[in-house]
GROMACS .gro file of C-alpha atoms in nm:
model
  231
    1UNK     CA    1   0.021  -0.006  -0.037
    2UNK     CA    2   0.115   0.341  -0.099
    3UNK     CA    3   0.093   0.579   0.184
    4UNK     CA    4  -0.038   0.914   0.161
    5UNK     CA    5   0.111   1.067   0.447
    6UNK     CA    6   0.397   1.332   0.305
    7UNK     CA    7   0.743   1.357   0.400
    8UNK     CA    8   0.844   1.634   0.582
    9UNK     CA    9   1.239   1.689   0.733
   10UNK     CA   10   1.293   1.765   0.277
   11UNK     CA   11   1.536   2.030   0.262
   12UNK     CA   12   1.506   2.420   0.225
   13UNK     CA   13   1.687   2.631   0.036
   14UNK     CA   14   1.925   2.783   0.325
   15UNK     CA   15   1.928   2.414   0.411
   16UNK     CA   16   1.807   2.375   0.689
   17UNK     CA   17   1.585   2.102   0.720
   18UNK     CA   18   1.503   1.850   0.940
   19UNK     CA   19   1.706   1.519   0.810
   20UNK     CA   20   1.696   1.234   1.071
   21UNK     CA   21   1.629   1.167   1.409
   22UNK     CA   22   1.919   0.945   1.598
   23UNK     CA   23   1.769   0.735   1.961
   24UNK     CA   24   1.923   0.704   2.275
   25UNK     CA   25   1.759   0.364   2.406
   26UNK     CA   26   1.705   0.311   2.736
   27UNK     CA   27   1.613   0.500   2.941
   28UNK     CA   28   1.561   0.707   2.664
   29UNK     CA   29   1.315   0.467   2.445
   30UNK     CA   30   1.234   0.234   2.658
   31UNK     CA   31   1.203   0.262   3.060
   32UNK     CA   32   1.521   0.019   3.149
   33UNK     CA   33   1.794   0.180   3.316
   34UNK     CA   34   1.618   0.027   3.687
   35UNK     CA   35   1.701  -0.264   3.491
   36UNK     CA   36   2.025  -0.232   3.441
   37UNK     CA   37   2.079  -0.103   3.827
   38UNK     CA   38   1.883  -0.417   3.957
   39UNK     CA   39   2.101  -0.636   3.808
   40UNK     CA   40   2.378  -0.402   3.922
   41UNK     CA   41   2.284  -0.534   4.295
   42UNK     CA   42   2.281  -0.878   4.198
   43UNK     CA   43   2.510  -0.950   4.072
   44UNK     CA   44   2.734  -0.750   4.338
   45UNK     CA   45   2.537  -0.963   4.575
   46UNK     CA   46   2.627  -1.316   4.436
   47UNK     CA   47   3.012  -1.174   4.468
   48UNK     CA   48   2.987  -1.106   4.803
   49UNK     CA   49   2.861  -0.670   4.729
   50UNK     CA   50   2.680  -0.367   4.819
   51UNK     CA   51   2.690  -0.118   4.623
   52UNK     CA   52   2.558   0.199   4.754
   53UNK     CA   53   2.305   0.408   4.594
   54UNK     CA   54   2.451   0.736   4.485
   55UNK     CA   55   2.722   0.519   4.267
   56UNK     CA   56   2.428   0.448   4.045
   57UNK     CA   57   2.465   0.806   3.881
   58UNK     CA   58   2.842   0.734   3.771
   59UNK     CA   59   2.660   0.462   3.565
   60UNK     CA   60   2.342   0.578   3.398
   61UNK     CA   61   2.413   0.553   3.048
   62UNK     CA   62   2.783   0.478   3.047
   63UNK     CA   63   2.919   0.190   2.776
   64UNK     CA   64   2.963  -0.118   2.961
   65UNK     CA   65   3.325  -0.122   3.020
   66UNK     CA   66   3.328   0.168   3.230
   67UNK     CA   67   3.029   0.088   3.424
   68UNK     CA   68   3.140  -0.253   3.479
   69UNK     CA   69   3.521  -0.152   3.520
   70UNK     CA   70   3.400   0.104   3.753
   71UNK     CA   71   3.194  -0.110   3.955
   72UNK     CA   72   3.499  -0.364   4.022
   73UNK     CA   73   3.728  -0.132   4.109
   74UNK     CA   74   3.444   0.054   4.352
   75UNK     CA   75   3.386  -0.305   4.552
   76UNK     CA   76   3.761  -0.504   4.471
   77UNK     CA   77   3.529  -0.740   4.323
   78UNK     CA   78   3.707  -1.027   4.207
   79UNK     CA   79   3.609  -1.083   3.844
   80UNK     CA   80   3.710  -0.997   3.559
   81UNK     CA   81   3.570  -0.694   3.359
   82UNK     CA   82   3.515  -0.993   3.036
   83UNK     CA   83   3.325  -1.230   3.331
   84UNK     CA   84   3.167  -0.891   3.476
   85UNK     CA   85   3.017  -0.765   3.126
   86UNK     CA   86   2.864  -1.185   3.066
   87UNK     CA   87   2.628  -1.147   3.374
   88UNK     CA   88   2.538  -0.804   3.375
   89UNK     CA   89   2.391  -0.862   2.974
   90UNK     CA   90   2.208  -1.189   3.145
   91UNK     CA   91   2.073  -1.034   3.403
   92UNK     CA   92   1.969  -0.736   3.170
   93UNK     CA   93   1.824  -1.035   2.945
   94UNK     CA   94   1.591  -1.173   3.210
   95UNK     CA   95   1.444  -0.912   3.326
   96UNK     CA   96   1.418  -0.748   3.009
   97UNK     CA   97   1.272  -1.039   2.901
   98UNK     CA   98   0.943  -1.094   3.143
   99UNK     CA   99   0.862  -0.745   3.074
  100UNK     CA  100   1.012  -0.411   2.912
  101UNK     CA  101   0.769  -0.125   2.923
  102UNK     CA  102   0.842   0.230   2.731
  103UNK     CA  103   0.831   0.529   2.783
  104UNK     CA  104   0.550   0.742   2.781
  105UNK     CA  105   0.507   0.909   2.443
  106UNK     CA  106   0.802   0.671   2.224
  107UNK     CA  107   0.540   0.470   2.069
  108UNK     CA  108   0.325   0.788   1.927
  109UNK     CA  109   0.654   0.963   1.944
  110UNK     CA  110   0.780   0.620   1.677
  111UNK     CA  111   0.451   0.585   1.453
  112UNK     CA  112   0.482   0.942   1.438
  113UNK     CA  113   0.828   0.998   1.252
  114UNK     CA  114   0.734   0.655   1.060
  115UNK     CA  115   0.409   0.811   0.926
  116UNK     CA  116   0.588   1.088   0.723
  117UNK     CA  117   0.907   0.937   0.667
  118UNK     CA  118   1.172   1.054   0.820
  119UNK     CA  119   1.468   0.850   0.859
  120UNK     CA  120   1.546   0.729   1.229
  121UNK     CA  121   1.939   0.530   1.396
  122UNK     CA  122   1.825   0.376   1.667
  123UNK     CA  123   2.215   0.474   1.914
  124UNK     CA  124   2.277   0.278   2.204
  125UNK     CA  125   2.566   0.253   2.425
  126UNK     CA  126   2.459  -0.132   2.474
  127UNK     CA  127   2.533  -0.439   2.272
  128UNK     CA  128   2.362  -0.573   1.997
  129UNK     CA  129   2.234  -0.916   2.174
  130UNK     CA  130   1.999  -0.589   2.395
  131UNK     CA  131   1.894  -0.422   2.124
  132UNK     CA  132   1.831  -0.730   1.944
  133UNK     CA  133   1.554  -0.833   2.196
  134UNK     CA  134   1.488  -0.426   2.223
  135UNK     CA  135   1.344  -0.440   1.871
  136UNK     CA  136   1.106  -0.715   1.978
  137UNK     CA  137   0.914  -0.448   2.180
  138UNK     CA  138   1.076  -0.132   2.061
  139UNK     CA  139   0.959  -0.254   1.680
  140UNK     CA  140   1.185  -0.245   1.382
  141UNK     CA  141   1.069  -0.149   1.143
  142UNK     CA  142   1.072   0.204   1.302
  143UNK     CA  143   1.428   0.238   1.287
  144UNK     CA  144   1.617   0.242   0.909
  145UNK     CA  145   1.958   0.208   1.142
  146UNK     CA  146   2.052   0.087   1.422
  147UNK     CA  147   2.369   0.056   1.645
  148UNK     CA  148   2.479  -0.043   1.929
  149UNK     CA  149   2.801  -0.004   2.155
  150UNK     CA  150   2.978  -0.256   2.093
  151UNK     CA  151   3.021  -0.183   1.697
  152UNK     CA  152   3.233   0.167   1.760
  153UNK     CA  153   3.597   0.143   1.865
  154UNK     CA  154   3.521   0.449   2.074
  155UNK     CA  155   3.118   0.450   2.217
  156UNK     CA  156   2.918   0.702   2.390
  157UNK     CA  157   3.009   0.998   2.507
  158UNK     CA  158   3.224   0.983   2.232
  159UNK     CA  159   3.051   1.141   1.848
  160UNK     CA  160   3.167   0.867   1.704
  161UNK     CA  161   2.843   0.719   1.713
  162UNK     CA  162   2.573   0.959   1.616
  163UNK     CA  163   2.819   1.045   1.345
  164UNK     CA  164   2.752   0.631   1.236
  165UNK     CA  165   2.452   0.656   1.264
  166UNK     CA  166   2.422   0.996   1.066
  167UNK     CA  167   2.635   0.843   0.761
  168UNK     CA  168   2.477   0.546   0.714
  169UNK     CA  169   2.156   0.789   0.701
  170UNK     CA  170   2.276   0.993   0.440
  171UNK     CA  171   2.278   1.295   0.683
  172UNK     CA  172   2.445   1.595   0.852
  173UNK     CA  173   2.491   1.549   1.132
  174UNK     CA  174   2.423   1.986   1.263
  175UNK     CA  175   2.078   1.820   1.055
  176UNK     CA  176   1.983   1.520   1.309
  177UNK     CA  177   1.819   1.590   1.601
  178UNK     CA  178   1.938   1.369   1.870
  179UNK     CA  179   1.709   1.223   2.192
  180UNK     CA  180   1.933   1.165   2.509
  181UNK     CA  181   1.824   1.112   2.868
  182UNK     CA  182   2.205   1.073   2.995
  183UNK     CA  183   2.424   1.379   3.007
  184UNK     CA  184   2.688   1.063   2.881
  185UNK     CA  185   2.493   1.071   2.529
  186UNK     CA  186   2.455   1.420   2.512
  187UNK     CA  187   2.807   1.530   2.566
  188UNK     CA  188   2.860   1.202   2.291
  189UNK     CA  189   2.543   1.376   2.043
  190UNK     CA  190   2.655   1.765   2.086
  191UNK     CA  191   3.039   1.621   1.982
  192UNK     CA  192   2.893   1.541   1.685
  193UNK     CA  193   2.809   1.785   1.611
  194UNK     CA  194   2.320   1.748   1.692
  195UNK     CA  195   2.037   1.973   1.797
  196UNK     CA  196   2.008   1.737   2.127
  197UNK     CA  197   1.639   1.683   2.364
  198UNK     CA  198   1.728   1.571   2.607
  199UNK     CA  199   1.476   1.390   2.830
  200UNK     CA  200   1.646   1.295   3.218
  201UNK     CA  201   1.547   0.980   3.396
  202UNK     CA  202   1.836   0.912   3.648
  203UNK     CA  203   1.983   1.229   3.670
  204UNK     CA  204   1.889   1.635   3.584
  205UNK     CA  205   2.035   1.729   3.260
  206UNK     CA  206   2.095   2.193   3.189
  207UNK     CA  207   1.970   2.313   2.928
  208UNK     CA  208   2.226   2.488   2.684
  209UNK     CA  209   2.313   2.622   2.371
  210UNK     CA  210   2.171   2.313   2.081
  211UNK     CA  211   2.038   2.135   2.356
  212UNK     CA  212   1.631   2.094   2.497
  213UNK     CA  213   1.554   2.000   2.783
  214UNK     CA  214   1.169   1.870   2.883
  215UNK     CA  215   1.088   1.643   3.096
  216UNK     CA  216   0.874   1.391   2.872
  217UNK     CA  217   0.872   1.176   2.570
  218UNK     CA  218   0.568   1.353   2.594
  219UNK     CA  219   0.629   1.673   2.500
  220UNK     CA  220   0.779   1.555   2.146
  221UNK     CA  221   0.659   1.546   1.800
  222UNK     CA  222   0.751   1.643   1.444
  223UNK     CA  223   0.673   1.955   1.451
  224UNK     CA  224   0.906   2.069   1.770
  225UNK     CA  225   1.190   1.847   1.596
  226UNK     CA  226   1.175   2.055   1.294
  227UNK     CA  227   1.157   2.374   1.499
  228UNK     CA  228   1.476   2.215   1.646
  229UNK     CA  229   1.627   2.363   1.312
  230UNK     CA  230   1.533   2.675   1.293
  231UNK     CA  231   1.857   2.911   1.291
   0.00000   0.00000   0.00000
């Protein structure tokens, strides 16, 4: 069936149109940041260690190597980074197999982007095995491209994942809107030169040039994203 919905996001004469939307996954589209922390707490409890709640703000949104490495150093646990990575991914997968709640407004926003044929990518620091599981809930058809944290040499907070996503969609990073929930992800997107919409999950994020902060995805729609591109 041919869609009759017009494609919004074509380039204007001034080159100011939205070319692509790049979305983080955990804490942005799916309410899973708590699942990761629960998995970390459970794994370290089995190793004989109790995690400090304050560390949650340190590990949120980070790549697995950074988060797991920090927890090993902080606890002194007798486990290698490779071993811990497997245990954490296993623990997280067990939790999302039970339920996977979407963030408020996520399903509506993805449907709107798909209906208007806006090039969209999922860009996550999570590993490919996790992304593929979560896509069952998010809908693989909603994304032209997905970028996993274990598929780039440097993941967030480096700009590489967002540069790879923009290139894969044949888009100028400066004409991409990125939606993120953590300071780590925001740093990656801004380093790539993208406009950022921050929807804080665990820790607060301040507004800044080329960065708009909203309370929920329910405040984000296609006209809003186009408005970010206005000089």
